[in-house]
Short mmCIF file of C-alpha atoms in Angstrom, two decimals:
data_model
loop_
_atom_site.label_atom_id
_atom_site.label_comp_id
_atom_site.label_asym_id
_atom_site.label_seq_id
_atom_site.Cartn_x
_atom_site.Cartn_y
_atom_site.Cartn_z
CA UNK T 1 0.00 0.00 0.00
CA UNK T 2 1.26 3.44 -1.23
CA UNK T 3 2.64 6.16 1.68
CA UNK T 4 2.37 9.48 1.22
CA UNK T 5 5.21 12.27 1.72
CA UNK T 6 4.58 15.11 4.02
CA UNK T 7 4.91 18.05 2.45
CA UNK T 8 3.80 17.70 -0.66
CA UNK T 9 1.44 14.44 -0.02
CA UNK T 10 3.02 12.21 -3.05
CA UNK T 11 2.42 8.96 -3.21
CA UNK T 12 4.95 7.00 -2.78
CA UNK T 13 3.60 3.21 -4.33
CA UNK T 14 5.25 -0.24 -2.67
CA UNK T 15 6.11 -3.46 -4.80
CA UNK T 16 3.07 -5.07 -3.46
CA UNK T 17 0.39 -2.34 -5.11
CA UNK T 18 -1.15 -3.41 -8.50
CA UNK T 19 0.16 -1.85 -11.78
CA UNK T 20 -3.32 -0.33 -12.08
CA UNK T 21 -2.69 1.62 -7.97
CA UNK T 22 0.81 2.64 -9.43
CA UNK T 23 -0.46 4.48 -12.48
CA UNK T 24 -2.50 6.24 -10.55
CA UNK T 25 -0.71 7.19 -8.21
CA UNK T 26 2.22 8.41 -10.13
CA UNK T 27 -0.50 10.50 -12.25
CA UNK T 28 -1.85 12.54 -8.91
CA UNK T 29 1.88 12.80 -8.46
CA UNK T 30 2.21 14.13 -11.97
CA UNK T 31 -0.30 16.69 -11.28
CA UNK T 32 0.28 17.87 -7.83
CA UNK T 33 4.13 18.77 -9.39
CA UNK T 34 2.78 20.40 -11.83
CA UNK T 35 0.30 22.73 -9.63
CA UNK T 36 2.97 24.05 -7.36
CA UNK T 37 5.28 24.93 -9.90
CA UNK T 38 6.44 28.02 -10.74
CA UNK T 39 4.45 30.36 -13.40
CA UNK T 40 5.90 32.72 -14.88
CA UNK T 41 4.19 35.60 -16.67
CA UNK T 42 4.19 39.44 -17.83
CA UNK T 43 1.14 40.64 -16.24
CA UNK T 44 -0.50 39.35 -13.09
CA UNK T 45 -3.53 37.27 -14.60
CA UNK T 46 -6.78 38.43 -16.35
CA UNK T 47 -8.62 35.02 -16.54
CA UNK T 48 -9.19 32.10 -14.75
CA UNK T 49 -10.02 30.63 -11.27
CA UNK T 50 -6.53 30.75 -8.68
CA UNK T 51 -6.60 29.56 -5.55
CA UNK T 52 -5.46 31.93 -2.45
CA UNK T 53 -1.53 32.20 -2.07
CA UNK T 54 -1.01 31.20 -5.51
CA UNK T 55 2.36 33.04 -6.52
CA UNK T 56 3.03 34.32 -10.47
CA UNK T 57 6.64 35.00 -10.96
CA UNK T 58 7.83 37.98 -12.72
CA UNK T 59 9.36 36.51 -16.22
CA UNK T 60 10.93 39.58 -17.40
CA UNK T 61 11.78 41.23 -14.21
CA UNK T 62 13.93 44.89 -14.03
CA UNK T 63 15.06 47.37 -11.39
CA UNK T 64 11.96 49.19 -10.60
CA UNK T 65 9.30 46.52 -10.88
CA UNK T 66 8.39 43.78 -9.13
CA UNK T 67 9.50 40.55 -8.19
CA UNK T 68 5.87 39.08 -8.89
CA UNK T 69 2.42 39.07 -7.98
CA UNK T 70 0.87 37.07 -5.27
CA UNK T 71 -3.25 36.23 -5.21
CA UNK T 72 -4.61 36.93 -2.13
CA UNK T 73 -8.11 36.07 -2.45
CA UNK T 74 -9.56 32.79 -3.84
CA UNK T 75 -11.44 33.83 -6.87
CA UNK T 76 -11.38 34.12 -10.65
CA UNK T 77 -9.18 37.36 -12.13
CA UNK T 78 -10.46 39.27 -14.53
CA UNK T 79 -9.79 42.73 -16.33
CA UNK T 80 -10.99 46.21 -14.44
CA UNK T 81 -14.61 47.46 -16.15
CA UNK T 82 -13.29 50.43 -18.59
CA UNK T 83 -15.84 52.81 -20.99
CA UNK T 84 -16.98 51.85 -24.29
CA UNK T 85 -15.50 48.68 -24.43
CA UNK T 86 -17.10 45.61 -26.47
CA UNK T 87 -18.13 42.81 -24.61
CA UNK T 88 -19.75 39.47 -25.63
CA UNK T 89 -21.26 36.86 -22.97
CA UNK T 90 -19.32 34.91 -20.91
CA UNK T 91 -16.69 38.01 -20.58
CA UNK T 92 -15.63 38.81 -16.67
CA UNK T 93 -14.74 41.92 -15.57
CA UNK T 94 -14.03 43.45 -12.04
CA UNK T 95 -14.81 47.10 -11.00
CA UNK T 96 -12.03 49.82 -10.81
CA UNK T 97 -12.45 49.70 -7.09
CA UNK T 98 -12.37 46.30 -5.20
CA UNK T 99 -15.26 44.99 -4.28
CA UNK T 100 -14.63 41.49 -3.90
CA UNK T 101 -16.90 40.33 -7.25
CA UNK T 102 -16.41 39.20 -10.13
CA UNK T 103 -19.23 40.08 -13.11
CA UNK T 104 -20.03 38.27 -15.91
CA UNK T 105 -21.82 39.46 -19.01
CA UNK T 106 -24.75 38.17 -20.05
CA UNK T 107 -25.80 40.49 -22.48
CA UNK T 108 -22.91 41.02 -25.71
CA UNK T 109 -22.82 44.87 -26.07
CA UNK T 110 -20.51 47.86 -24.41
CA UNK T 111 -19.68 49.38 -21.37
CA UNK T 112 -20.93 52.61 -20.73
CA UNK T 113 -19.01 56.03 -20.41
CA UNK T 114 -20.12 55.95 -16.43
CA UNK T 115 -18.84 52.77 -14.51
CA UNK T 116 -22.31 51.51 -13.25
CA UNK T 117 -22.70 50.83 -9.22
CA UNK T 118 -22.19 46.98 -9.57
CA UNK T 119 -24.19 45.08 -6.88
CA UNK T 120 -22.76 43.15 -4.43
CA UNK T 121 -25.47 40.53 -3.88
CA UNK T 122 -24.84 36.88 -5.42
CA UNK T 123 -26.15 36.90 -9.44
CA UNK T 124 -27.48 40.51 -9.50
CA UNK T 125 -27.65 42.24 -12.84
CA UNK T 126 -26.98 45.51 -13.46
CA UNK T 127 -27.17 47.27 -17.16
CA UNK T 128 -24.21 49.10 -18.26
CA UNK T 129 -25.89 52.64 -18.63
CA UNK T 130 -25.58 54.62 -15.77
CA UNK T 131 -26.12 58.20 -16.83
CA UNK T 132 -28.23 57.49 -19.61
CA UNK T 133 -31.42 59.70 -19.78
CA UNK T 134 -34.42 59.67 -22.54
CA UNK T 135 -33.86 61.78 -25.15
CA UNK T 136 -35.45 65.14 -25.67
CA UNK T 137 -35.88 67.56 -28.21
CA UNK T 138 -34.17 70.97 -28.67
CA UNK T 139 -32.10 70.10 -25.53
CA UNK T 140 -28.76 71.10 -25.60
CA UNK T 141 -26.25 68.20 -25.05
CA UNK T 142 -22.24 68.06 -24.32
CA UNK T 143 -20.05 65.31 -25.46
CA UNK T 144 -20.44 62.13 -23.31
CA UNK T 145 -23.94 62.63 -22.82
CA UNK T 146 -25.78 59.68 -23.31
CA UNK T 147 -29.69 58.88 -24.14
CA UNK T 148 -31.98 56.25 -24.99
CA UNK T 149 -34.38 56.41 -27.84
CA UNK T 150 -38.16 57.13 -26.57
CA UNK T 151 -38.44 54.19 -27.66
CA UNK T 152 -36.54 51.15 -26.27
CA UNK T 153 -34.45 49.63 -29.01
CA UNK T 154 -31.27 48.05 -27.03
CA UNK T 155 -29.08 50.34 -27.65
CA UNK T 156 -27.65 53.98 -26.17
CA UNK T 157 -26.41 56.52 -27.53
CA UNK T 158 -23.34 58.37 -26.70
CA UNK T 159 -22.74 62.39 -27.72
CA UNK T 160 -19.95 63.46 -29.66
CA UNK T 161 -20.33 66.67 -30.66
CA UNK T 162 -21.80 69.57 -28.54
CA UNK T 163 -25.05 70.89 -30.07
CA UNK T 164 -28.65 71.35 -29.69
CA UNK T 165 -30.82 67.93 -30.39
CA UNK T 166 -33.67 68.92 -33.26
CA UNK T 167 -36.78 69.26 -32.75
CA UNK T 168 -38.13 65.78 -34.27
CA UNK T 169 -36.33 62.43 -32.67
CA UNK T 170 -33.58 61.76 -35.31
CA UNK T 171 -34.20 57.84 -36.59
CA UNK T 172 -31.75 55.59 -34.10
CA UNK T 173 -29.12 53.59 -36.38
CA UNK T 174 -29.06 49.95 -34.84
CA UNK T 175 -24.93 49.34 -36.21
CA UNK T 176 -22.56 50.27 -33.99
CA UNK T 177 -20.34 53.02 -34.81
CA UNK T 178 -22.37 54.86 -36.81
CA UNK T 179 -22.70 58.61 -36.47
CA UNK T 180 -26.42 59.89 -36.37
CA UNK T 181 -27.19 63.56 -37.07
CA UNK T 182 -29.27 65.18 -34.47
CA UNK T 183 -30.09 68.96 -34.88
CA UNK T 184 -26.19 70.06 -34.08
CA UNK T 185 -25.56 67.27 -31.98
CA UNK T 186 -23.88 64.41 -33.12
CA UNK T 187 -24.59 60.92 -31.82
CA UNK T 188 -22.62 57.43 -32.00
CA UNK T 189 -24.94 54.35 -30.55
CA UNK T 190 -23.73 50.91 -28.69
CA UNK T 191 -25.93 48.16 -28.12
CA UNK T 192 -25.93 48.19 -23.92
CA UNK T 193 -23.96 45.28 -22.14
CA UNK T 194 -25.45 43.82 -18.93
CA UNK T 195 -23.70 42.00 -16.35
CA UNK T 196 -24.50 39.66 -13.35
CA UNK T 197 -22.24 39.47 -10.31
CA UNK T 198 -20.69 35.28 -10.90
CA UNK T 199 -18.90 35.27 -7.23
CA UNK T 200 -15.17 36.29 -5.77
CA UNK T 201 -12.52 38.10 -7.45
CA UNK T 202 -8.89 37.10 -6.66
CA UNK T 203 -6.94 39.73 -5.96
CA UNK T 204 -3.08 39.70 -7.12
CA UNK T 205 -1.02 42.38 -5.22
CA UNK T 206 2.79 42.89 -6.29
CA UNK T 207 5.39 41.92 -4.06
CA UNK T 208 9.63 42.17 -4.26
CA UNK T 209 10.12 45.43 -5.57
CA UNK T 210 13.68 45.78 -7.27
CA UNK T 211 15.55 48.38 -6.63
#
């Protein structure tokens, strides 16, 4: 009967195990090896699940940055929320201040040009359009303003150029991108993203800075 070693917990098989008890345990060998060795990367990570502690070493390391990155929160990384960005679903993001969540989207679409107040509660949604008021007529609107049609069609619309909106609703192009001619405003519409908080964040923090 196989032993196991202390600090790592290998199994260690004896002459007396089957060939079928060997395999295996020289496979969970093979794989508990290969989960406490090193990684090396450029970036601390922007994907996947990591377990707490979990250490990503520096692989091109130089006097004034860091050593590498250490996670200190069980969770899945992800990239910080930024403005006007494309999403599609299954993409994770994280807010620009910690929160402890990880979101999910579950709508394809883009971010707003405000971050929205992402809930904290397990598998909230929240729609990427904080900000966003109903259009009106001979209003006068700065760039970054954004609207929805008077009419819900998925979408929002973000100003850029300054100018007074006419005084009949301009017709809402549905392709992203596409400038739409409002009185002297000038709009550009994104179909709206929506996310759903999916559970922790980890949270990689630098440590060894070279001096």
């Amino acid at each position: 009967m196989s032993k196991t070693t202390k600090k790592l917990g290998l199994k260690t098989p004896e002459f007396t195990d089957e060939i079928h008890q060997t395999l295996q345990d020289l496979s969970d060998n093979f794989n508990v090896l290969d989960n406490v060795s090193n990684d090396y990367r450029d970036t601390s990570p922007l994907s996947e699940k990591w377990r707490h502690n979990h250490i990503i070493w520096n692989s091109k390391p130089a006097i004034g940055e860091y050593v590498g990155w250490v996670n200190t929160r069980e969770g899945r990384a992800a990239p910080h929320w930024k403005p006007l960005q494309s999403f599609t679903n299954g993409d994770h993001i994280i807010p620009t201040t910690d929160n402890g969540h990880v979101y999910q989207c579950i709508q394809s679409g883009n971010s707003g040009v405000m971050e929205p107040v992402f809930p904290a509660s397990a598998g909230k949604e929240v729609q990427d359009t904080r900000g966003a008021m109903t259009w009106e007529r001979s209003k006068l609107y700065v760039k970054n303003d954004v609207v929805f049609p008077t009419i819900d069609n998925g979408r929002f619309y973000v100003c850029i150029t300054e100018g007074e909106s006419g005084g009949i609703e301009p017709s809402w192009s549905l392709t992203t991108g596409t400038s739409i001619y409002d009185g002297n405003a000038v709009w550009l519409g994104y179909r709206i993203a929506k996310w759903k908080e999916s559970g922790i964040s980890a949270l990689f923090r630098p440590f060894g800075k070279i001096d």
